[in-house]
Coordinates of C-alpha atoms and ligand atoms in Angstrom, one line a residue:
X1 CA 28.5 -72.6 54.2
X2 CA 29.4 -69.6 53.0
X3 CA 33.3 -69.3 51.8
X4 CA 35.1 -67.0 49.4
X5 CA 34.9 -69.6 47.4
X6 CA 31.1 -70.4 47.3
X7 CA 31.0 -66.6 47.0
X8 CA 33.2 -67.4 43.9
X9 CA 31.8 -70.0 42.6
X10 CA 27.9 -69.6 43.3
X11 CA 28.0 -73.5 44.4
X12 CA 26.5 -73.7 48.8
X13 CA 29.5 -76.0 49.8
X14 CA 33.7 -75.2 49.3
X15 CA 34.3 -78.9 48.1
X16 CA 35.0 -79.0 44.6
X17 CA 35.6 -82.3 42.5
X18 CA 37.9 -82.5 40.5
X19 CA 38.5 -83.2 36.8
X20 CA 39.6 -86.2 36.8
X21 CA 41.1 -88.3 32.9
X22 CA 38.4 -90.6 32.1
X23 CA 36.6 -90.3 35.5
X24 CA 35.1 -86.6 36.0
X25 CA 32.0 -87.1 32.8
X26 CA 29.2 -85.2 32.6
X27 CA 27.5 -87.5 34.8
X28 CA 29.7 -87.0 38.1
X29 CA 30.3 -83.5 37.4
X30 CA 27.2 -82.8 37.3
X31 CA 26.1 -85.1 40.1
X32 CA 28.5 -83.2 41.9
X33 CA 27.5 -79.8 41.5
X34 CA 23.8 -80.8 42.0
X35 CA 24.3 -81.7 45.4
X36 CA 25.6 -78.1 45.8
X37 CA 29.6 -79.6 46.0
X38 CA 31.4 -77.7 42.1
X39 CA 32.3 -80.8 39.6
X40 CA 34.9 -79.7 37.5
X41 CA 34.5 -82.9 33.6
X42 CA 37.8 -84.0 32.4
X43 CA 37.7 -82.0 29.3
X44 CA 42.0 -83.9 29.4
X45 CA 40.3 -87.2 28.0
X46 CA 38.0 -86.0 25.3
X47 CA 37.8 -84.7 22.2
X48 CA 36.0 -81.8 21.8
X49 CA 33.0 -83.4 19.7
X50 CA 32.6 -85.2 23.3
X51 CA 33.5 -82.6 25.7
X52 CA 30.6 -80.4 23.4
X53 CA 28.0 -83.7 24.6
X54 CA 29.2 -83.5 27.7
X55 CA 28.8 -80.2 28.4
X56 CA 25.3 -80.5 27.3
X57 CA 25.0 -83.4 28.8
X58 CA 25.7 -81.7 32.1
X59 CA 23.2 -79.1 31.5
X60 CA 20.4 -81.4 30.9
X61 CA 21.1 -82.4 34.0
X62 CA 22.3 -79.5 36.1
X63 CA 21.3 -75.4 36.3
X64 CA 24.2 -75.1 38.6
X65 CA 27.6 -73.9 38.0
X66 CA 30.5 -76.4 36.9
X67 CA 34.1 -76.2 35.6
X68 CA 36.0 -78.1 32.9
X69 CA 39.8 -79.1 33.6
X70 CA 42.4 -79.9 30.3
X71 CA 46.0 -80.8 28.9
X72 CA 46.7 -76.9 27.4
X73 CA 48.6 -78.9 25.1
X74 CA 45.8 -81.7 24.4
X75 CA 44.5 -82.4 20.8
X76 CA 41.9 -79.7 20.1
X77 CA 43.6 -77.8 23.1
X78 CA 42.0 -74.4 21.5
X79 CA 38.8 -76.0 20.4
X80 CA 37.9 -77.1 23.8
X81 CA 39.0 -73.1 24.8
X82 CA 36.2 -72.1 22.3
X83 CA 33.2 -74.6 24.0
X84 CA 34.6 -73.8 27.3
X85 CA 34.1 -70.1 26.5
X86 CA 31.3 -69.9 24.1
X87 CA 29.2 -72.1 26.9
X88 CA 29.6 -69.7 29.6
X89 CA 31.3 -73.0 31.5
X90 CA 32.0 -70.5 34.9
X91 CA 35.8 -72.4 35.7
X92 CA 38.3 -73.3 33.0
X93 CA 41.1 -75.6 35.3
X94 CA 44.2 -76.8 34.8
X95 CA 47.6 -78.0 36.4
X96 CA 49.9 -78.5 33.1
X97 CA 51.4 -75.5 31.0
X98 CA 50.0 -73.2 31.3
X99 CA 50.0 -70.0 29.3
X100 CA 49.4 -65.8 30.5
X101 CA 48.1 -65.2 26.9
X102 CA 45.4 -67.9 28.2
X103 CA 44.5 -66.2 31.4
X104 CA 44.0 -63.3 29.7
X105 CA 41.8 -64.8 26.7
X106 CA 39.8 -66.9 29.7
X107 CA 39.6 -63.4 32.2
X108 CA 38.7 -61.5 29.3
X109 CA 35.8 -63.8 27.9
X110 CA 34.4 -64.0 31.6
X111 CA 35.4 -66.9 32.5
X112 CA 36.9 -68.0 35.9
X113 CA 40.7 -69.2 35.2
X114 CA 42.0 -71.9 38.8
X115 CA 45.0 -73.6 37.8
X116 CA 46.4 -76.3 40.8
X117 CA 50.0 -75.8 41.7
X118 CA 51.7 -78.1 44.0
X119 CA 54.7 -75.4 45.0
X120 CA 54.4 -72.0 46.1
X121 CA 56.4 -70.1 43.3
X122 CA 53.8 -71.6 41.3
X123 CA 50.6 -69.8 43.0
X124 CA 52.6 -66.8 43.1
X125 CA 53.1 -66.9 39.4
X126 CA 49.4 -68.0 38.4
X127 CA 48.5 -64.6 40.9
X128 CA 50.9 -62.8 38.8
X129 CA 48.5 -63.9 35.4
X130 CA 45.2 -63.4 36.8
X131 CA 44.4 -66.0 38.5
X132 CA 41.0 -66.3 40.7
X133 CA 42.1 -69.2 42.9
X134 CA 44.5 -71.7 43.1
X135 CA 43.7 -75.6 43.9
X136 CA 47.1 -76.1 46.3
X137 CA 47.6 -80.0 45.7
X138 CA 49.8 -81.3 48.0
X139 CA 52.1 -84.6 46.4
X140 CA 49.3 -87.3 48.6
X141 CA 47.4 -86.5 46.0
X142 CA 46.4 -88.9 43.5
X143 CA 47.7 -88.0 39.9
X144 CA 50.3 -86.1 38.6
X145 CA 51.8 -84.1 41.4
X146 CA 54.6 -82.6 43.2
X147 CA 56.5 -82.7 45.9
X148 CA 55.4 -81.2 48.8
X149 CA 53.4 -82.3 51.8
X150 CA 49.7 -80.5 52.4
X151 CA 50.1 -79.8 55.5
X152 CA 53.2 -77.4 54.2
X153 CA 52.6 -76.7 51.1
X154 CA 48.7 -75.1 52.2
X155 CA 49.4 -72.6 54.2
X156 CA 52.5 -71.8 52.4
X157 CA 50.7 -71.0 49.4
X158 CA 47.7 -68.6 51.8
X159 CA 50.9 -66.7 53.1
X160 CA 52.5 -66.5 49.0
X161 CA 49.5 -64.8 48.0
X162 CA 46.5 -63.0 48.0
X163 CA 43.9 -65.0 46.5
X164 CA 41.0 -68.1 47.8
X165 CA 43.2 -71.0 48.1
X166 CA 41.6 -74.7 47.3
X167 CA 42.8 -77.2 49.8
X168 CA 43.8 -80.7 48.0
X169 CA 45.9 -84.0 48.5
X170 CA 44.2 -86.6 50.8
X171 CA 41.6 -85.1 51.6
X172 CA 38.2 -86.7 52.1
X173 CA 36.6 -85.7 55.2
X174 CA 34.2 -83.1 57.3
X175 CA 37.5 -82.8 59.2
X176 CA 40.7 -82.4 56.6
X177 CA 37.7 -79.9 55.3
X178 CA 38.1 -78.0 59.0
X179 CA 41.3 -78.8 59.0
X180 CA 41.6 -76.7 55.8
X181 CA 39.6 -74.0 56.7
X182 CA 41.4 -73.1 60.2
X183 CA 44.2 -72.8 57.7
X184 CA 43.9 -69.6 55.9
X185 CA 42.3 -71.7 53.1
X186 CA 38.1 -70.9 51.4
X187 CA 38.3 -74.9 51.2
X188 CA 39.4 -78.4 49.7
X189 CA 39.5 -80.1 46.3
X190 CA 39.6 -84.0 45.8
X191 CA 40.1 -86.8 43.2
X192 CA 40.3 -90.6 44.8
X193 CA 37.1 -89.5 47.0
X194 CA 35.2 -88.7 44.1
X195 CA 36.6 -92.1 42.6
X196 CA 35.0 -93.6 45.0
X197 CA 31.5 -92.4 44.7
X198 CA 28.1 -94.0 43.1
X199 CA 27.8 -92.2 40.1
X200 CA 31.5 -92.2 39.5
X201 CA 31.9 -94.1 36.4
X202 CA 34.5 -96.6 37.3
X203 CA 33.7 -100.2 37.3
X204 CA 33.2 -102.4 40.5
X205 CA 36.2 -104.1 40.4
X206 CA 38.6 -100.6 39.8
X207 CA 36.0 -100.0 43.4
X208 CA 37.4 -103.1 44.8
X209 CA 40.6 -102.3 44.0
X210 CA 41.1 -99.1 45.3
X211 CA 38.6 -100.0 48.5
X212 CA 41.5 -103.0 48.9
X213 CA 45.0 -101.1 48.7
X214 CA 46.1 -99.8 52.2
X215 CA 47.6 -96.2 52.8
X216 CA 51.1 -97.3 51.5
X217 CA 49.6 -98.9 48.9
X218 CA 51.0 -96.1 46.5
X219 CA 53.9 -95.1 44.5
X220 CA 55.1 -91.9 43.1
X221 CA 56.8 -92.8 39.1
X222 CA 57.6 -90.7 36.2
X223 CA 57.4 -94.2 34.3
X224 CA 53.7 -93.6 32.9
X225 CA 54.4 -90.3 31.3
X226 CA 58.5 -89.2 32.7
X227 CA 56.2 -86.8 35.2
X228 CA 56.1 -87.7 38.9
X229 CA 52.7 -89.1 39.5
X230 CA 51.0 -91.2 41.9
X231 CA 49.7 -94.8 41.8
X232 CA 48.6 -97.1 43.1
X233 CA 51.2 -100.2 42.1
X234 CA 50.0 -102.6 40.1
X235 CA 52.0 -105.1 37.8
X236 CA 51.9 -102.8 35.1
X237 CA 54.2 -100.0 37.0
X238 CA 56.5 -102.4 38.4
X239 CA 57.2 -103.8 34.7
X240 CA 57.4 -100.0 33.4
X241 CA 58.9 -98.9 36.5
X242 CA 62.2 -101.9 36.0
X243 CA 61.7 -102.2 32.0
X244 CA 63.4 -99.9 30.8
X245 CA 63.9 -97.0 28.6
X246 CA 63.5 -98.8 24.9
X247 CA 61.2 -100.3 26.1
X248 CA 59.5 -97.8 28.2
X249 CA 59.6 -95.4 24.7
X250 CA 58.6 -98.3 22.2
X251 CA 55.2 -99.6 24.8
X252 CA 54.7 -96.0 24.6
X253 CA 54.8 -95.6 20.6
X254 CA 52.3 -98.4 20.3
X255 CA 50.3 -96.7 23.0
X256 CA 50.3 -92.9 20.9
X257 CA 49.4 -94.3 18.2
X258 CA 47.0 -96.1 19.1
X259 CA 45.3 -93.3 21.3
X260 CA 46.2 -91.1 18.3
X261 CA 43.1 -94.0 16.1
X262 CA 40.8 -94.2 19.0
X263 CA 40.9 -90.5 19.1
X264 CA 40.5 -89.9 15.5
X265 CA 42.9 -87.2 15.5
X266 CA 44.7 -86.6 11.4
X267 CA 48.1 -87.2 12.0
X268 CA 49.6 -83.4 11.5
X269 CA 47.3 -81.9 14.2
X270 CA 48.7 -85.2 16.1
X271 CA 52.5 -84.2 15.7
X272 CA 51.6 -81.1 16.1
X273 CA 50.7 -81.3 19.8
X274 CA 53.0 -83.6 20.4
X275 CA 55.5 -79.8 19.6
X276 CA 53.2 -77.9 21.6
X277 CA 53.7 -80.6 24.6
X278 CA 57.2 -80.5 24.2
X279 CA 58.1 -76.5 24.0
X280 CA 55.3 -76.1 26.8
X281 CA 56.8 -78.4 29.4
X282 CA 60.0 -79.0 28.4
X283 CA 59.4 -82.7 27.8
X284 CA 61.6 -84.4 26.0
X285 CA 60.0 -86.1 22.4
X286 CA 60.5 -89.6 23.8
X287 CA 57.9 -87.6 27.3
X288 CA 56.1 -86.2 24.8
X289 CA 55.4 -89.6 23.5
X290 CA 54.8 -91.4 27.4
X291 CA 53.0 -88.7 27.6
X292 CA 50.3 -89.3 24.5
X293 CA 50.8 -93.6 25.2
X294 CA 49.9 -93.0 29.1
X295 CA 45.8 -91.8 28.6
X296 CA 45.6 -95.2 26.6
X297 CA 47.4 -97.0 29.9
X298 CA 45.4 -94.6 32.6
X299 CA 42.3 -95.5 30.7
X300 CA 42.5 -100.2 30.1
X301 CA 43.0 -98.9 34.2
X302 CA 39.9 -96.9 36.0
X303 CA 38.0 -97.0 33.0
X304 CA 38.2 -100.8 31.7
X305 CA 39.2 -102.1 35.1
X306 CA 42.5 -104.2 33.9
X307 CA 44.1 -104.9 37.5
X308 CA 47.0 -105.7 36.5
X309 CA 48.1 -104.2 32.5
X310 CA 45.9 -100.7 32.9
X311 CA 47.1 -97.6 35.1
X312 CA 45.6 -96.2 38.2
X313 CA 45.9 -92.4 39.3
X314 CA 45.5 -92.5 42.9
X315 CA 45.6 -90.7 46.0
X316 CA 47.2 -91.9 49.4
X317 CA 44.1 -91.2 50.8
X318 CA 42.6 -94.1 49.3
X319 CA 44.2 -96.4 51.8
X320 CA 41.4 -94.5 54.7
X321 CA 38.5 -94.6 51.9
X322 CA 36.3 -98.2 51.8
X323 CA 32.5 -96.9 51.7
X324 CA 31.0 -95.9 48.2
X325 CA 28.7 -93.1 48.8
X326 CA 26.2 -90.9 46.2
X327 CA 27.7 -87.9 45.5
X328 CA 24.9 -86.1 47.9
X329 CA 25.5 -88.2 50.8
X330 CA 29.4 -87.7 50.5
X331 CA 29.1 -83.9 50.3
X332 CA 25.8 -83.5 53.1
X333 CA 28.9 -85.6 55.7
X334 CA 31.4 -84.0 54.7
X335 CA 29.8 -80.4 56.2
X336 CA 27.6 -82.2 58.8
X337 CA 31.1 -84.0 60.0
X338 CA 33.2 -80.5 59.2
X339 CA 30.8 -78.3 61.1
X340 CA 30.6 -80.4 64.3
X341 CA 34.5 -80.3 64.5
X342 CA 34.5 -76.8 63.7
X343 CA 31.8 -76.8 66.8
X344 CA 33.7 -79.4 69.1
X345 CA 36.7 -76.9 68.6
X346 CA 35.5 -73.7 70.4
X347 CA 36.1 -76.3 73.9
X348 CA 40.0 -75.7 73.4
X349 CA 39.1 -71.1 74.2
X350 CA 37.9 -73.0 76.9
X351 CA 40.0 -75.4 78.3
X352 CA 43.0 -72.6 77.8
X353 CA 40.6 -69.4 80.4
X354 CA 40.4 -67.5 76.6
X355 CA 37.3 -67.6 76.1
X356 CA 34.3 -65.5 76.7
X357 CA 33.4 -66.2 80.7
X358 CA 35.8 -69.1 81.2
X359 CA 37.8 -67.9 84.0
X360 CA 41.1 -70.2 85.3
X361 CA 39.4 -71.1 87.6
X362 CA 36.2 -72.7 84.6
X363 CA 33.4 -69.7 86.2
Ligands
LIG401 C1 42.4 -90.7 38.2 C2 42.9 -89.9 38.3 C3 42.6 -88.9 37.3 C4 43.6 -87.5 37.4 N1 43.2 -86.5 36.0 C5 43.4 -85.5 36.2 C6 43.3 -84.9 35.2 O1 43.1 -85.3 34.0 N2 44.1 -83.8 35.9 C7 44.4 -82.5 36.6 O2 44.6 -81.6 36.7 N3 44.2 -83.9 37.6 C8 44.1 -84.6 37.7 N4 44.2 -86.0 38.5 C9 44.6 -84.9 40.5 C10 42.5 -84.7 41.1 O3 42.6 -83.9 39.5 C11 42.9 -84.0 41.9 O4 43.9 -83.0 41.9 C12 44.1 -85.1 42.9 O5 42.9 -86.3 42.7 C13 43.5 -84.3 44.4 O6 44.0 -85.4 45.6 P1 43.3 -86.3 46.3 O7 43.6 -87.8 45.0 O8 43.9 -86.7 47.1 O9 41.8 -85.2 46.1 C14 43.6 -87.2 38.8 C15 43.0 -87.9 40.7 C16 42.9 -89.2 40.1 C17 42.3 -90.0 40.9

């Protein structure tokens, strides 16, 4: 299934598995790319050493190209940028706080730059900086998300920029891929659907929690890290939402200190990255702290499986997913269904009398 996206990325199918913190590890990324999709490693929750090990592991598992997602202001971001370049990673992906200099650096090194954006004006900005494609992510999406629904964002971005646009937010099957192609997108990117495959590192009880969640089970909250974030509603989210500012800040400080320790980052570097976060993303100190704290509560959720005390990023599509295929089964199924859906659409040409050799009388 060839599109401008498959040509750009060098993969067989126009299906991206996005970088999900704690979830998109070497195994999942390699499994997606080996199955003909395009896997993106989430370095956003890794140290540079872990990122290096994960890149090596992906290369051991598959020769297929892959990408790396990171947070521009995370501790160790500089080393991660260097690794992406020196390891010849095909794509750099990020959603928050990019700079024009960073685009230039990647492009000069031959790394494709594919940011995620949530509004047409952001697409215009990154296009001017030289983005090679954009992931247009609608509000349905799991994790940090904007306010515009996929059904409006995707055509809006396609009209706004002359770049391959990858549709994201709420996709999970072949009908969605066909719809995205019909809008003029070059492919789809999925997070939540790839959390629920056999190669995903989420424990079984976490996967079951997602399966058991209805389409209305998510909420967009700013209480976790100060930025709008689509998560499954659970005890932790309810507490954070109702807990008040002081409680949130105290818990953020505790979480930030814990994270610093687990990352083994010296305090001075940690503060430096907090400052960068503050500046790049125009956050207050308490928001920057909340961001650091968030990484801990996300880990407690999706990776450690603390159903009450963790936070679970998840898209509305959670309510439509109830099976656990392998990456390869999922990708083949989506491609087959998209082909069938697209072929089936020809019947409307006939019905309208517009198809070749089909007059209004059906002749
Ligand atoms: C568990 C989880 C963790 C995520 N972590 C990140 C992240 O670290 N960086 C990022 O850019 N996006 C992150 N996202 C957003 C996804 O990469 C993706 O854009 C989104 O899931 C697409 O929408 P969908 O969930 O409807 O498929 C995360 C999403 C989920 C569900």
